[in-house]
Each structure stands twice: as C-alpha cells, then as structure tokens.
Short mmCIF file of C-alpha atoms and ligand atoms in Angstrom, two decimals:
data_model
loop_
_atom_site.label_atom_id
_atom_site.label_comp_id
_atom_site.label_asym_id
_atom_site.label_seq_id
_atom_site.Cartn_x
_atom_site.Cartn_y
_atom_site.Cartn_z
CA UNK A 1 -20.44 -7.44 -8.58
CA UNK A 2 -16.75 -7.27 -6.91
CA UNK A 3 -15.05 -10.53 -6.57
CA UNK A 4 -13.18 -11.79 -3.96
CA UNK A 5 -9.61 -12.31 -3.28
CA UNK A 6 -7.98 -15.04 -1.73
CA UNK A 7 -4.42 -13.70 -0.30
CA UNK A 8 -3.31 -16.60 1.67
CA UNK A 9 -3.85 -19.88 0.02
CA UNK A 10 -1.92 -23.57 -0.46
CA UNK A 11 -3.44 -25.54 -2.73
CA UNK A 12 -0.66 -27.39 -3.22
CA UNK A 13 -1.01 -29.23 -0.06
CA UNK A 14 -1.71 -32.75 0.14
CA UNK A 15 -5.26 -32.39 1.21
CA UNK A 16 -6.31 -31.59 -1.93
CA UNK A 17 -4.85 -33.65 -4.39
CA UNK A 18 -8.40 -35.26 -4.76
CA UNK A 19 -10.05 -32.53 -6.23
CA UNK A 20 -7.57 -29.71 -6.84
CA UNK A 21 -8.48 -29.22 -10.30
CA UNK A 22 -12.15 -29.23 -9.76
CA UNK A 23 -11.91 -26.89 -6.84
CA UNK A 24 -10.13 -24.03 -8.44
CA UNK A 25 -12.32 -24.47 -11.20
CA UNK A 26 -15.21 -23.61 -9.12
CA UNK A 27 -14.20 -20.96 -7.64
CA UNK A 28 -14.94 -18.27 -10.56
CA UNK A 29 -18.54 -18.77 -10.48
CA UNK A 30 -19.04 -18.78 -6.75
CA UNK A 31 -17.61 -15.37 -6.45
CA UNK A 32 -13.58 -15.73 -5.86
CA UNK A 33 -11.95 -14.23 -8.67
CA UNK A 34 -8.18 -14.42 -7.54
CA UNK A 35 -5.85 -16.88 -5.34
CA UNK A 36 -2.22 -16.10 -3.83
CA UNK A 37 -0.79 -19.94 -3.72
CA UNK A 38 2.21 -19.03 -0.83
CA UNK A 39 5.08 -21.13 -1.16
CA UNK A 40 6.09 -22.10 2.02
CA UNK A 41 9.00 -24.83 1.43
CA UNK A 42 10.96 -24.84 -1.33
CA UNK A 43 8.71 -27.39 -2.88
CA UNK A 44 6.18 -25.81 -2.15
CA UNK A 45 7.60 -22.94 -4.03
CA UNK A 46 8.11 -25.14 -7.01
CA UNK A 47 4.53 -26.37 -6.84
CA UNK A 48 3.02 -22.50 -6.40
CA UNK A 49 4.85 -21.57 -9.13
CA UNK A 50 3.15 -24.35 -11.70
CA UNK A 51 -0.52 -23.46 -10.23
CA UNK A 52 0.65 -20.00 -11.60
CA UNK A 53 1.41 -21.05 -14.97
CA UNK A 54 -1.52 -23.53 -14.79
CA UNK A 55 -3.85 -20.86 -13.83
CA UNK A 56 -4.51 -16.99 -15.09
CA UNK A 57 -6.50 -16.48 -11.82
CA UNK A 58 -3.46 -18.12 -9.39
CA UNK A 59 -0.60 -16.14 -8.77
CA UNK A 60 2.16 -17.31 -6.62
CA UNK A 61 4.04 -15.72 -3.49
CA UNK A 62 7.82 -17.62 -3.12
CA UNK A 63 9.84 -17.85 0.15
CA UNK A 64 10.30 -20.38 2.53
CA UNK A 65 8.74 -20.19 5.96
CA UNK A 66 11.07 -20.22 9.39
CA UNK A 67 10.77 -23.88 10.42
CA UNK A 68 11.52 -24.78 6.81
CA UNK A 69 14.76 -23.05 6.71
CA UNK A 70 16.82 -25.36 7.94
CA UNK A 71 18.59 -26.83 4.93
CA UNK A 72 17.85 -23.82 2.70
CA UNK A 73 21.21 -22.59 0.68
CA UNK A 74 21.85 -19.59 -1.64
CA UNK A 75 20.84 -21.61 -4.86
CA UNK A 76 17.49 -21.58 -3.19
CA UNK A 77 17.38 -18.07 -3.20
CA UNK A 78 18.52 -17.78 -6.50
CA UNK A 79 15.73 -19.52 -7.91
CA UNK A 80 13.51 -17.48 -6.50
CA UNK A 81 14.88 -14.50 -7.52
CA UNK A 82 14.80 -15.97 -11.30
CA UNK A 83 11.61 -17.03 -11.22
CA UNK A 84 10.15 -13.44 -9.38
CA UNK A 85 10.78 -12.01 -12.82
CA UNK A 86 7.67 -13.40 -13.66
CA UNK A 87 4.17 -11.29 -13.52
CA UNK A 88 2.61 -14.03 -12.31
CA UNK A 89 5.02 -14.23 -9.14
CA UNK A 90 3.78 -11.15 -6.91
CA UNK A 91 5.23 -11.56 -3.67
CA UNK A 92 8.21 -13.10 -1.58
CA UNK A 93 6.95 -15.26 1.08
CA UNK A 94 5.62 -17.09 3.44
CA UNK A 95 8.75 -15.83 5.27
CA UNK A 96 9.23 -14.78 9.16
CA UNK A 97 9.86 -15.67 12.96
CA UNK A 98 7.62 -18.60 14.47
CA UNK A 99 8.90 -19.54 17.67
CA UNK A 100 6.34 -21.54 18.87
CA UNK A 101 8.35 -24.94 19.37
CA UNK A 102 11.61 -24.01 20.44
CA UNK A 103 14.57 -23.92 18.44
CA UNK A 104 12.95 -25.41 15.63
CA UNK A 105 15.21 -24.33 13.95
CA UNK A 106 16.94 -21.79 16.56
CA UNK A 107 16.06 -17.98 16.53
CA UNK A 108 19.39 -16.89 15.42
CA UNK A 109 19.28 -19.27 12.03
CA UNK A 110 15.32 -17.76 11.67
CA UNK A 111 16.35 -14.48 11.85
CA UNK A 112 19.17 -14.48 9.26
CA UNK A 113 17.10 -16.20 6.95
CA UNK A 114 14.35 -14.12 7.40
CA UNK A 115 16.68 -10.76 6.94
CA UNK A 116 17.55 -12.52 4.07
CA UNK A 117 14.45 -13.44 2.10
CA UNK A 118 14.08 -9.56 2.94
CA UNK A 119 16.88 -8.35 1.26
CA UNK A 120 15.74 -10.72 -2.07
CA UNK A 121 12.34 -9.14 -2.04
CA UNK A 122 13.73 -5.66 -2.20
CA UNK A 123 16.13 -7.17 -5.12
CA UNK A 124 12.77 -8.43 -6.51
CA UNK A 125 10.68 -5.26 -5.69
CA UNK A 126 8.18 -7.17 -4.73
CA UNK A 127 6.01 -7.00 -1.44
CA UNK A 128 6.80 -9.45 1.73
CA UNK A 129 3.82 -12.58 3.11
CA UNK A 130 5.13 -12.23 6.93
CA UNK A 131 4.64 -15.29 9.13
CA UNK A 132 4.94 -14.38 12.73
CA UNK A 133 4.27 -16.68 15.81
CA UNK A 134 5.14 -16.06 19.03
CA UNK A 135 7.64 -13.40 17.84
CA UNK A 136 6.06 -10.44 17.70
CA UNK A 137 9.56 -8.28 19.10
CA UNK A 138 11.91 -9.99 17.01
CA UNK A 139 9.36 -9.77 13.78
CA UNK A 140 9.22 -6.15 14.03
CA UNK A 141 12.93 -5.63 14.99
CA UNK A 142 14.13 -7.40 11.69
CA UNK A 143 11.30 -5.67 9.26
CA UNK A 144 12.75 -2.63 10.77
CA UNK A 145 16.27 -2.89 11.07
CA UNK A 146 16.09 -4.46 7.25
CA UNK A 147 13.95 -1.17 6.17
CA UNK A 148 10.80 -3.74 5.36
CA UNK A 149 9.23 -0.46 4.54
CA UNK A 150 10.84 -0.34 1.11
CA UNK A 151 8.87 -3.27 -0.24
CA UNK A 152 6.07 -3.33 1.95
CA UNK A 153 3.84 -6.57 2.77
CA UNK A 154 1.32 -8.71 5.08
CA UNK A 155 1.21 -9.59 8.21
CA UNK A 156 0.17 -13.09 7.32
CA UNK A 157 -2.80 -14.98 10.04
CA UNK A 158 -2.57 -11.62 11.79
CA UNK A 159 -2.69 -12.67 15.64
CA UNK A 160 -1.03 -9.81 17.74
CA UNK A 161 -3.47 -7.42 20.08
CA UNK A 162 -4.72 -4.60 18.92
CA UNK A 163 -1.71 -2.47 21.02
CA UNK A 164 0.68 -4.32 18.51
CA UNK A 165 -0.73 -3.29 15.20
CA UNK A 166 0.87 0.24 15.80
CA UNK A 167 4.05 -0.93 15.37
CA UNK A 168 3.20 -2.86 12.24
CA UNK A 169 1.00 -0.25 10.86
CA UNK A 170 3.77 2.53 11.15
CA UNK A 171 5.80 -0.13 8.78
CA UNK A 172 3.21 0.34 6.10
CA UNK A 173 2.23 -3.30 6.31
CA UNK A 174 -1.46 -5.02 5.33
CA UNK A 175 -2.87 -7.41 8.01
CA UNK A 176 -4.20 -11.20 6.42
CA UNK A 177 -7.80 -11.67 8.02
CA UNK A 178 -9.18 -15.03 7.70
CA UNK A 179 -11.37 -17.91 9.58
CA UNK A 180 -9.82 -17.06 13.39
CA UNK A 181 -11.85 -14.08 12.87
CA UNK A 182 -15.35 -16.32 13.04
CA UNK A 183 -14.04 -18.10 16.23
CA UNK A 184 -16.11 -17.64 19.34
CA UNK A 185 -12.63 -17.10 21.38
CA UNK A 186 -11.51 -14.67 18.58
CA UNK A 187 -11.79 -11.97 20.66
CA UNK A 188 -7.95 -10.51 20.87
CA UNK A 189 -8.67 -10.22 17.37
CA UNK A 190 -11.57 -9.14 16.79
CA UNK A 191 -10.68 -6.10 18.89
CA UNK A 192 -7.47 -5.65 16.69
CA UNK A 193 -9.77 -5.91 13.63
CA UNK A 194 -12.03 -3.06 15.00
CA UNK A 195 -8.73 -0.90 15.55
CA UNK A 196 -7.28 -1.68 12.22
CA UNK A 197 -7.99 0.92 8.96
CA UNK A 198 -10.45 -1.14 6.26
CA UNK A 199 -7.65 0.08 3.79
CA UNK A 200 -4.84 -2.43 5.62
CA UNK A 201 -7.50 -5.16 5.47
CA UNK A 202 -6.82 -8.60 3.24
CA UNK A 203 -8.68 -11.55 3.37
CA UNK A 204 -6.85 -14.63 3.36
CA UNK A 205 -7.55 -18.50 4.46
CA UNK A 206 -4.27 -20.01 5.10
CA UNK A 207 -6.47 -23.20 3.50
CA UNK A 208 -6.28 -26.21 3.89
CA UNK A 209 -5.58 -24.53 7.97
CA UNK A 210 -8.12 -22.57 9.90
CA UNK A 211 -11.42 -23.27 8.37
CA UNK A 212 -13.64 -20.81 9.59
CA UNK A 213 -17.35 -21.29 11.40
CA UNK A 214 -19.33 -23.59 10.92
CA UNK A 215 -16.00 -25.77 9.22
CA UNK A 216 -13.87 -24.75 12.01
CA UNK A 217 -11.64 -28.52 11.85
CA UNK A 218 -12.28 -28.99 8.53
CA UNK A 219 -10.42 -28.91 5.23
CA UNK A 220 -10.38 -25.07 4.37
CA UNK A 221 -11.12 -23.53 0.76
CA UNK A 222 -11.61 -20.44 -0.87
CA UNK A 223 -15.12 -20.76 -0.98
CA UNK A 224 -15.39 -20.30 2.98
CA UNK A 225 -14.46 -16.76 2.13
CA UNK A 226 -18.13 -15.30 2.67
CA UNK A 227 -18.01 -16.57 6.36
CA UNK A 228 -15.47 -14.26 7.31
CA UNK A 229 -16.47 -11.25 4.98
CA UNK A 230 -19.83 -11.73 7.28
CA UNK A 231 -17.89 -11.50 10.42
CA UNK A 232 -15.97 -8.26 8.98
CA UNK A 233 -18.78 -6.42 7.55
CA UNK A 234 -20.64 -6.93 11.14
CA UNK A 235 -17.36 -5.64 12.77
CA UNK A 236 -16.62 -2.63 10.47
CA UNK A 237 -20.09 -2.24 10.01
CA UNK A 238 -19.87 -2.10 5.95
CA UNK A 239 -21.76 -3.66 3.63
CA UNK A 240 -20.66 -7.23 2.40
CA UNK A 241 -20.25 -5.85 -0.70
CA UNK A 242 -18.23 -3.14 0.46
CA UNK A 243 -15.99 -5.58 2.38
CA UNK A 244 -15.59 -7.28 -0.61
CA UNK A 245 -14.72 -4.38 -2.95
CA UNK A 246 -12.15 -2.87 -0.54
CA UNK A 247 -10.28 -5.74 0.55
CA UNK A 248 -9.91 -7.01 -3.22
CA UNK A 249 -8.42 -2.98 -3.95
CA UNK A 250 -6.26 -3.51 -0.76
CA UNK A 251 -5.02 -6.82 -2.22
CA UNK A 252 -4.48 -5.30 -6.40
CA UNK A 253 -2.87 -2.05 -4.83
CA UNK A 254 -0.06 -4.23 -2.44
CA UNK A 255 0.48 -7.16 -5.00
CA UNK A 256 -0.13 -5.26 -7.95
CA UNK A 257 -2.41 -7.81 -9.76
CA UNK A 258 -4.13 -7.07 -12.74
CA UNK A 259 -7.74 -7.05 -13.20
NI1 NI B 1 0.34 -20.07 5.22
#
C-alpha cells in the first residue's frame, strides 16, 4: 500500500496549536506517510525547521514568501543557507510574485527578493516551492531569466489556465494540486489538470488554507488528502492507488526524500 505525500503543508500555524502533536501523530496510520512544513516567514522558517527535527516523517522547505519580504536582510538568507545543509531541509521556499493587493510590498522589492531566494537555492542545490498570484508574466520571466531550470521546483496552489502550464512545463517545474481541485467552480483548473503529465503532478494542501469538499471553509489537514486524490483519479482516469503511488514518486524524485 503506497502512502501519501503531503507537499504543501504549515503546521506551524496558529490554528493548530491545539492539537498539533496529536494530528501529526495520526497521520501514519491513516495513510500519509510524509509532510513538507513550508516556511513562509522567517518564523515560520524557524518553526518548520523544529517540526523537522521533531519529526522523521516532516521535512521542511525554507524561504520567505513575497508579502513577507519586506524587512527580510542578508542574515536571513544566511540562515537559511546554514540550515539547508541539513537532509531534513529539502527545498527553498515558499518564495515568488503575489500581486494580488497592490504593492504589498511593491513588485520591484518582490522580484529582487524572489531572484534572490533563487540564486540561494542553486547555492543550496536544492529545488524551489513557487508562490505565484496574479503574476503569472513576471513569475515566469524571473524563473527564466535566473535559469530556475538548474534547481528545478513547484508551482505551489497551481492556479494558471491550462495555456499557461507550457511555459512552466518547458522550465521543468512540478505543479502542487490540492483542495481547489474539489471546488465546483474549479473548472480553469481542472482543465489545466487534464492537460498536465501525471509525472508533474504533487499533491499538496496549503493546510490550514483551502480545505477541500465537503470542508471547503474549514481548518485543512493532511488527512483531507483522499478528497482530492478522488477528484484526480476521476480526472486522469487512474486508479486511486495509482494516483497515490505516482504523485508520492513525483514528490521523492523532485525533493529527494528518502523512503
Ligand atoms: Ni503555502
């Protein structure tokens, strides 16, 4: 029996420091047998980073996402650059372009910091978690003009129509799939999900965000995972199992975790 794995997850969010313990705890026996914990601010890095060490099955992604980057400085990066010397630190992200309120910060400040975090991944040779909202020009401007194609990645919450994967798939990159995909108004992306290889396919949750049906609005976990494997196998017209066994390959083969 293949196990599930969780590419996209922050359980060090707020919402679960009731049963954060517990939950991960769980997950083994109900079929999830790994969790990327993305850092997204720099405490959040910090936090990732300790679920790692807490947990053989957690391994963490650093980087700070784009309206987080604000205050961010050069000791930042070096921390994460020490700290991606660990095995248990297999990606640099969430990092990327979200433009959705503008200026927050401004596109100029996103984009440097986003070339950056590049450039420390391909110090760290380790794969990129992309975050992209509202950006799609800019997103694949920078990941080319910065030869993303070196360390490879995710497009993280993929949301882009199916004529925009091209461009994405040409850079060698994965696309995230999680709850949107269960939506009834998921249909931009359902079409992109039909279009996209099964061998660029990760599953992801983006919990405690983006729960998907019947939780849509609810506190997101791991364990929702089956929901959207449904949705996928019905789409791709695989197996569950199958789903299951070829996303968690996708997700070894890019992050190179271990069994
Ligand atoms: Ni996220």
């Amino acid at each position: 029996m293949y196990e599930i794995t969780d590419t996209h997850a922050h359980y060090d969010d707020e919402a679960f420091d009731s049963d954060r313990d517990a939950l991960l705890l769980s997950l083994k026996d109900k079929g999830i047998g790994r969790v990327i914990n993305v850092g997204a601010s720099m405490r959040g890095c910090r936090d990732s980073y300790k679920l790692s060490e807490k947990y053989p099955f957690v391994y963490a992604a650093l980087g700070v996402h784009p309206s987080e980057t604000a205050e961010l400085s050069e000791e930042d990066m070096e921390w994460i650059l020490e700290k991606s010397r660990d095995p248990k630190v297999v990606a640099i992200g969430e990092i990327g372009l979200d433009y959705h309120f503008p200026d927050d910060p401004s596109p100029e400040h996103q984009k440097k910091w986003f070339a950056r975090q590049i450039a420390l991944a391909q110090q760290a040779g380790l794969p990129l978690v992309i975050h992209s909202r509202d950006a799609e020009k800019d997103t694949a401007d920078v990941l080319s003009s910065e030869h993303a194609e070196k360390c490879g990645g995710v497009m993280h919450c993929y949301s882009y129509s199916k004529e925009s994967t091209r461009d994405f798939l040409n850079l060698g990159l994965y696309f995230g799939i999680g709850g949107v995909l269960t939506f009834k108004n998921g249909r931009k992306l359902k079409e992109a999900v039909e279009y996209l290889p099964m061998d660029r396919i990760l599953l992801e949750t983006d919990c405690p965000y983006l729960a998907p049906e019947p939780y849509r609005g609810k506190r997101n976990c791991s364990l929702y995972l089956p929901n959207v494997v449904a949705v996928l196998s019905e789409i791709k017209k695989l197996p569950e199992e199958e789903v299951i066994r070829i996303t968690t390959e996708n997700a070894k083969r890019l992050f190179a975790l271990g069994d």
